[in-house]
Coordinates of C-alpha atoms in Angstrom, one line a residue:
M1 CA 120.6 -86.1 30.3
I2 CA 118.7 -87.8 33.1
P3 CA 114.9 -87.7 32.7
L4 CA 113.0 -86.1 35.6
P5 CA 110.1 -87.8 37.2
R6 CA 106.7 -86.2 36.3
A7 CA 106.2 -84.9 39.8
A8 CA 109.5 -83.0 39.6
V9 CA 108.6 -81.5 36.3
A10 CA 105.2 -80.4 37.6
A11 CA 106.8 -78.9 40.7
L12 CA 109.2 -76.9 38.5
L13 CA 106.4 -75.6 36.4
V14 CA 104.5 -74.4 39.4
I15 CA 107.5 -72.8 40.9
T16 CA 108.4 -71.1 37.6
A17 CA 104.9 -69.8 37.1
A18 CA 104.7 -68.5 40.7
C19 CA 108.1 -66.7 40.3
S20 CA 107.4 -65.2 36.9
P21 CA 107.6 -61.4 36.7
S22 CA 103.9 -61.1 35.6
S23 CA 102.6 -62.8 38.7
Q24 CA 104.7 -60.7 41.0
E25 CA 103.9 -57.4 39.2
E26 CA 100.1 -57.9 39.2
P27 CA 99.7 -57.4 43.0
A28 CA 102.1 -54.5 43.0
A29 CA 100.1 -52.9 40.1
S30 CA 96.8 -53.5 41.9
Q31 CA 98.2 -52.1 45.1
A32 CA 99.5 -49.0 43.4
L33 CA 96.1 -48.5 41.6
G34 CA 94.2 -49.0 44.9
E35 CA 96.4 -46.4 46.6
E36 CA 96.1 -43.9 43.8
L37 CA 92.3 -44.2 43.7
Y38 CA 92.1 -44.1 47.5
E39 CA 94.1 -40.8 47.5
T40 CA 92.1 -39.2 44.8
R41 CA 88.6 -40.4 45.7
C42 CA 88.5 -41.5 49.4
A43 CA 91.1 -39.5 51.4
M44 CA 89.1 -36.3 51.3
C45 CA 86.7 -37.9 53.8
H46 CA 88.6 -40.8 55.3
G47 CA 92.0 -39.0 55.5
M48 CA 95.3 -40.2 54.0
T49 CA 95.8 -42.7 56.8
G50 CA 92.2 -43.9 56.8
A51 CA 91.5 -42.6 60.3
G52 CA 88.3 -40.8 59.2
D53 CA 89.6 -37.6 60.6
M54 CA 88.5 -35.2 57.9
P55 CA 85.7 -32.6 58.4
M56 CA 83.4 -34.4 55.9
A57 CA 83.5 -37.5 58.1
A58 CA 82.7 -35.6 61.4
G59 CA 79.9 -37.4 63.2
Y60 CA 80.4 -40.7 61.3
P61 CA 82.6 -43.0 63.4
N62 CA 82.4 -45.7 60.8
A63 CA 84.5 -43.4 58.5
N64 CA 87.5 -44.7 60.5
L65 CA 89.0 -47.4 58.4
I66 CA 91.9 -48.3 60.6
D67 CA 90.2 -49.2 63.9
Q68 CA 89.0 -52.6 62.6
R69 CA 85.4 -51.8 63.7
W70 CA 83.7 -51.9 60.3
A71 CA 80.0 -51.8 60.7
H72 CA 79.5 -53.6 57.4
G73 CA 82.1 -56.3 57.9
P74 CA 85.9 -56.6 57.2
E75 CA 85.4 -59.0 54.4
K76 CA 86.6 -57.8 51.0
E77 CA 83.1 -58.4 49.5
A78 CA 81.6 -56.1 52.1
L79 CA 84.1 -53.4 51.3
V80 CA 83.5 -53.8 47.6
R81 CA 79.7 -53.5 48.2
V82 CA 80.1 -50.3 50.2
I83 CA 82.5 -48.7 47.8
R84 CA 80.3 -49.7 44.8
D85 CA 76.9 -48.8 46.3
G86 CA 77.6 -46.3 49.0
L87 CA 75.7 -45.9 52.3
P88 CA 72.4 -44.2 52.2
G89 CA 72.0 -41.5 54.8
T90 CA 75.7 -40.8 55.0
P91 CA 78.2 -38.8 52.9
M92 CA 79.5 -42.2 51.5
L93 CA 78.6 -42.1 47.9
G94 CA 78.6 -45.2 45.7
F95 CA 81.4 -45.3 43.1
G96 CA 79.9 -48.0 41.0
R97 CA 79.3 -45.7 38.0
M98 CA 82.6 -43.9 38.3
M99 CA 85.0 -46.8 38.8
S100 CA 85.4 -50.2 37.1
P101 CA 84.9 -53.4 39.1
E102 CA 88.7 -53.8 39.0
E103 CA 89.3 -50.3 40.4
I104 CA 86.8 -50.9 43.2
D105 CA 88.4 -54.2 43.9
A106 CA 91.9 -52.5 44.1
V107 CA 90.5 -49.8 46.5
A108 CA 88.9 -52.5 48.7
E109 CA 92.1 -54.4 48.9
Y110 CA 94.0 -51.2 49.7
V111 CA 91.5 -50.2 52.4
R112 CA 91.9 -53.7 54.0
G113 CA 95.6 -53.0 54.2
L114 CA 95.1 -49.8 56.1
S115 CA 93.8 -51.6 59.2
R116 CA 96.7 -54.1 59.4

């Protein structure tokens, strides 16, 4: 057996870790969770596509999540903050007491994907 240089061994370990089933399943599980939570908690106002075309969102142009004109910023952190804390003076309730930080994070990531 021929010994491999340390750099080759390190590269193989990185590739193996990146290709392991657990690292590939995590984003898919988070995506599925985000979609499920969006459909059950958000779609009633924002619509299934995120267009903000439901009666509850009438008069609130910022309810449109697909036009990429987000008043509070497109960064994931901004979305997390809005989902967690809500927006006073609007029908957007905060979900910080109803959803875990991981659930809010999954919804924020799902919402970011709606505008792509």
